C-alpha atoms as one frame of an Amber mdcrd trajectory, in Angstrom:
protein
 121.802 110.993  23.842 125.089 111.185  22.067 125.060 114.991  22.186 124.193
 114.915  25.900 127.184 112.490  26.492 129.566 114.815  24.664 128.177 117.747
  26.654 128.781 115.949  30.004 132.248 114.920  28.843 133.041 118.558  27.872
 131.912 119.842  31.291 133.995 117.257  33.154 137.048 118.080  31.021 136.580
 121.805  31.695 136.414 121.215  35.395 139.532 119.028  35.344 141.504 121.656
  33.295 140.343 124.465  35.702 141.525 122.561  38.684 144.805 121.544  37.031
 145.623 125.172  36.145 145.146 126.427  39.724 148.436 127.402  41.315 149.389
 124.744  43.785 149.776 125.750  47.478 153.468 126.132  48.340 154.954 123.391
  50.495 156.015 124.810  53.859 158.866 123.379  55.851 158.385 124.069  59.537
 161.188 126.090  61.089 162.994 123.919  63.499 162.955 125.210  67.129 166.086
 127.128  68.134 168.335 125.618  70.708 168.142 127.423  74.053 171.475 128.552
  75.669 172.170 130.790  78.587 175.233 133.061  78.545 176.101 134.738  81.892
 178.468 137.638  81.724 180.849 137.550  84.724 180.048 140.984  85.960 177.426
 143.788  85.697 176.424 145.039  82.177 179.290 147.061  80.564 181.567 147.142
  77.551 183.916 144.265  78.473 184.658 142.817  75.109 183.324 139.323  75.662
 180.079 140.863  76.908 179.967 143.153  73.866 180.364 140.163  71.483 177.307
 138.489  73.060 175.207 141.765  73.115 175.881 142.500  69.428 175.275 138.861
  68.446 171.896 138.965  70.231 170.785 142.344  68.796 172.077 141.775  65.229
 170.510 138.279  64.972 173.758 136.349  64.823 172.692 133.905  67.405 169.279
 133.400  65.615 171.177 132.745  62.373 173.027 130.019  64.169 169.813 128.443
  65.330 170.263 129.604  68.927 167.898 131.264  71.433 170.374 132.820  73.713
 169.378 134.336  77.123 171.939 136.881  78.398 172.284 137.152  82.155 174.823
 138.858  84.446 176.557 137.471  87.452 175.504 138.796  90.786 179.062 138.438
  91.977 181.177 136.332  94.316 181.871 133.733  91.628 178.270 132.556  91.311
 178.542 132.437  87.444 181.215 129.715  87.826 179.119 127.698  90.194 176.120
 127.914  87.893 178.241 126.856  84.959 179.578 123.826  86.747 175.985 122.946
  87.870 174.777 123.026  84.183 172.435 126.048  84.765 174.631 128.218  82.534
 176.292 127.064  79.327 178.834 129.783  78.730 180.243 132.487  80.910 183.363
 134.666  81.111 186.333 134.592  83.471 189.794 136.026  83.862 192.337 133.493
  82.770 194.318 133.532  85.984 191.144 133.009  88.098 190.095 130.187  85.825
 193.324 128.380  86.570 192.923 128.965  90.309 189.260 127.740  90.287 190.303
 124.581  88.447 193.010 123.863  91.045 190.737 124.794  94.058 187.899 123.831
  94.374 188.537 121.836  91.192 185.770 123.223  89.046 185.579 121.670  85.524
 186.162 125.013  83.675 187.524 125.103  80.141 188.333 128.240  78.075 186.987
 127.923  74.586 188.341 131.383  73.451 190.987 133.737  74.971 189.546 137.227
  74.240 192.016 139.193  76.369 195.445 138.488  74.998 196.816 140.653  77.787
 195.741 140.929  81.449 193.101 143.422  82.508 195.061 145.061  85.289 197.725
 147.721  85.511 199.116 150.153  88.040 198.786 153.986  88.010 200.453 156.993
  89.558 199.751 160.691  89.109 202.142 161.991  86.439 203.046 164.786  88.833
 204.729 162.190  91.122 207.628 162.005  88.657 207.733 158.206  88.826 208.829
 156.671  85.498 209.496 152.986  86.121 208.364 150.514  88.844 211.815 150.821
  90.329 210.738 154.372  91.284 208.075 152.793  93.478 210.737 152.147  96.185
 209.983 154.233  99.211 206.316 154.759  98.198 202.899 153.377  99.127 201.713
 150.864  96.503 198.204 149.701  96.740 196.588 146.293  96.131 193.049 145.055
  96.285 192.366 142.175  98.566 195.688 140.359  98.326 198.835 141.464  96.443
 198.518 140.042  92.932 201.384 138.006  91.487 201.837 140.314  88.541 202.691
 143.031  90.999 205.664 141.082  92.303 206.544 139.915  88.778 206.522 143.560
  87.562 208.751 144.785  90.368 211.227 142.014  89.751 211.264 142.581  85.966
 211.886 146.308  86.558 214.781 145.559  88.988 212.906 147.007  92.010 213.403
 145.752  95.594 210.068 144.603  96.839 211.196 145.054 100.446 211.615 148.788
  99.826 208.029 149.038  98.700 205.257 149.749 101.188 202.281 147.634 100.230
 198.859 148.723 101.435 195.397 147.212 100.943 193.064 149.708  99.178 189.458
 149.569  98.057 187.905 150.056  94.611 187.691 153.821  94.690 190.505 155.459
  92.718 190.031 158.629  94.642 192.525 157.289  97.178 195.181 158.063  94.582
 194.221 161.725  93.948 193.771 162.237  97.642 197.362 161.146  98.333 196.449
 158.119 100.473 198.487 155.938  98.132 201.138 156.614  95.499 200.529 153.797
  93.134 196.981 152.480  92.577 195.954 149.057  91.050 193.265 149.426  88.486
 191.512 147.844  85.470 192.939 149.431  82.288 189.607 149.820  80.563 187.919
 151.429  83.583 189.580 153.683  86.227 191.976 155.501  83.797 188.912 157.001
  82.171 187.567 158.192  85.549 190.890 159.643  86.729 191.369 161.593  83.448
 187.814 162.799  83.417 188.549 164.328  86.859 191.365 166.271  85.299 194.386
 164.173  86.353 197.218 163.038  84.138 198.463 159.622  85.074 201.260 157.217
  84.311 200.299 153.577  83.710 202.423 150.479  84.046 201.257 147.268  82.388
 203.142 144.116  83.589 202.907 142.679  80.060 205.085 145.574  78.775 207.803
 144.187  80.992 207.551 140.644  79.731 205.258 139.311  82.472 202.911 136.688
  81.033 199.371 137.981  81.697 196.092 137.026  80.074 192.650 138.518  80.233
 189.001 137.492  79.901 187.884 134.199  78.315 184.713 132.592  77.160 184.318
 129.572  79.433 182.238 126.388  79.367 182.181 123.171  81.317 184.045 119.935
  80.519 180.746 118.034  80.166 179.150 120.444  77.677 182.328 120.538  75.724
 182.270 116.753  75.383 178.517 116.407  74.852 177.534 119.419  72.736 180.507
 120.929  70.935 178.338 121.993  68.012 176.159 124.283  70.153 179.371 125.885
  71.588 180.746 126.338  68.058 177.473 128.053  67.062 177.623 130.355  70.049
 181.296 131.247  69.625 180.888 131.835  65.864 178.129 134.375  66.600 179.964
 136.002  69.528 183.195 136.409  67.588 181.185 137.886  64.715 179.811 140.368
  67.234 183.317 141.268  68.406 184.336 141.763  64.855 181.297 144.029  64.244
 182.222 146.050  67.328 185.680 146.531  65.951 184.381 147.849  62.686 181.418
 149.856  64.134 182.315 150.914  67.718 179.697 153.722  67.881 176.858 151.336
  67.045 178.359 148.739  69.378 178.285 151.251  72.221 174.632 152.076  71.576
 173.861 148.354  71.853 175.824 148.215  75.154 173.642 150.985  76.552 170.589
 148.907  75.995 171.923 146.548  78.662 173.565 149.038  80.998 170.778 151.615
  80.948 170.659 155.256  79.657 172.349 156.562  82.795 175.646 155.050  81.806
 178.200 157.404  80.222 178.634 156.384  76.570 182.118 157.870  76.423 183.119
 155.609  79.341 181.755 152.569  77.511 183.605 153.673  74.316 186.934 153.952
  76.225 186.349 150.454  77.725 185.563 148.919  74.327 188.492 150.481  72.600
 190.901 149.528  75.342 189.766 145.883  75.317 189.803 145.709  71.490 193.412
 146.759  71.566 194.313 144.134  74.282 192.358 141.477  72.295 194.910 141.654
  69.426 198.229 139.904  69.323 200.490 138.249  66.770 198.557 135.056  67.539
 195.177 136.556  66.738 196.452 138.354  63.698 197.428 134.965  62.361 194.462
 132.908  63.591 191.642 135.369  64.429 189.824 136.626  67.472 190.059 134.543
  70.673 192.865 132.158  69.607 194.889 130.631  72.418 198.014 128.504  72.729
 199.468 126.148  75.272 202.520 128.359  75.481 200.312 131.364  76.619 198.549
 129.323  79.228 201.567 127.478  80.584 203.575 130.757  80.902 200.755 132.180
  82.971 200.519 129.106  85.130 204.215 129.060  85.687 204.169 132.684  86.892
 201.317 131.989  89.216 203.188 129.000  90.609 206.380 131.054  91.054 204.470
 133.342  93.463 202.700 130.502  95.290 199.253 131.367  93.846 198.924 128.055
  92.004 200.364 124.507  92.370 202.408 123.261  89.509 199.886 122.163  86.884
 199.452 121.010  83.234 197.205 123.498  81.526 196.150 121.412  78.627 192.747
 120.614  80.144 192.020 124.287  81.092 191.714 125.386  77.481 190.853 123.998
  74.030 191.124 125.171  70.449 188.594 122.565  69.300 185.675 124.952  69.233
 187.705 127.691  67.520 188.717 125.193  64.888 185.131 124.254  64.287 184.333
 127.988  63.935 187.132 128.405  61.358 186.219 125.275  59.410 182.801 126.597
  58.358
């Protein structure tokens, strides 16, 4: 009996040791669900720099690394992206700084810039080099185009160059730069990152005038959110902006790869050289002494107030305090990590 007891004890001990030596199953921590966010670019797919930042962040996994599930959409036009933002259907969009100020004033949309990507305005004015015009004062006696309504930077540029606006013939033109090469207008308003490429690809040399070169305060595209989201979910905005600015930095370092990412959104029919030109032009305008000190997208009250004052001078905007139109809070959260 004693031998049988020892045998049973030996068997039980062997089973216990066998179980104890088995590798334990690893403890798994469930991955928390990513936070959903919708980014709506303010225009069709193309290489506008704030668009590129989001495209690259999506394709490179930067949003995912921030715990975000970002849906990228594009505005169908007519300011719908701003209405959707104000209604809470979109969390982040893009908008030109001057238009943002105007929409805050009327109809009073609660828009806030969380990053100023375009440190200069997007628009400029062009003439064929063969015209012989050198400065905006040479526009006197010529047909100068505008789109829709004459922009304030047109008048500010003429004033800064010492030109007499009453000696300039202003004419409303469309969005086709062929009116310039066909001689229907002598000076054509354009977007610096777009139409110059087209005009030069058609074999024309052009002279460009940028109002910022004459000391006119102009600003470009911003990342925009709503006042409510800024107050309620600043962490989500910081995660979005951190990834998007990382995407912009990647595009600056690897423009060829960034263009290939852009083409995934625009479609293969888009000219990659055109997108490369757009990207390089906007990367240049995204840099300033301010961004060299603080990083991509930084913005100051001085920049915004100077723009607002210029718009007010030409009756585009009522006198306003710009401190609610932008914030550095999210940028500071991005930098603090």
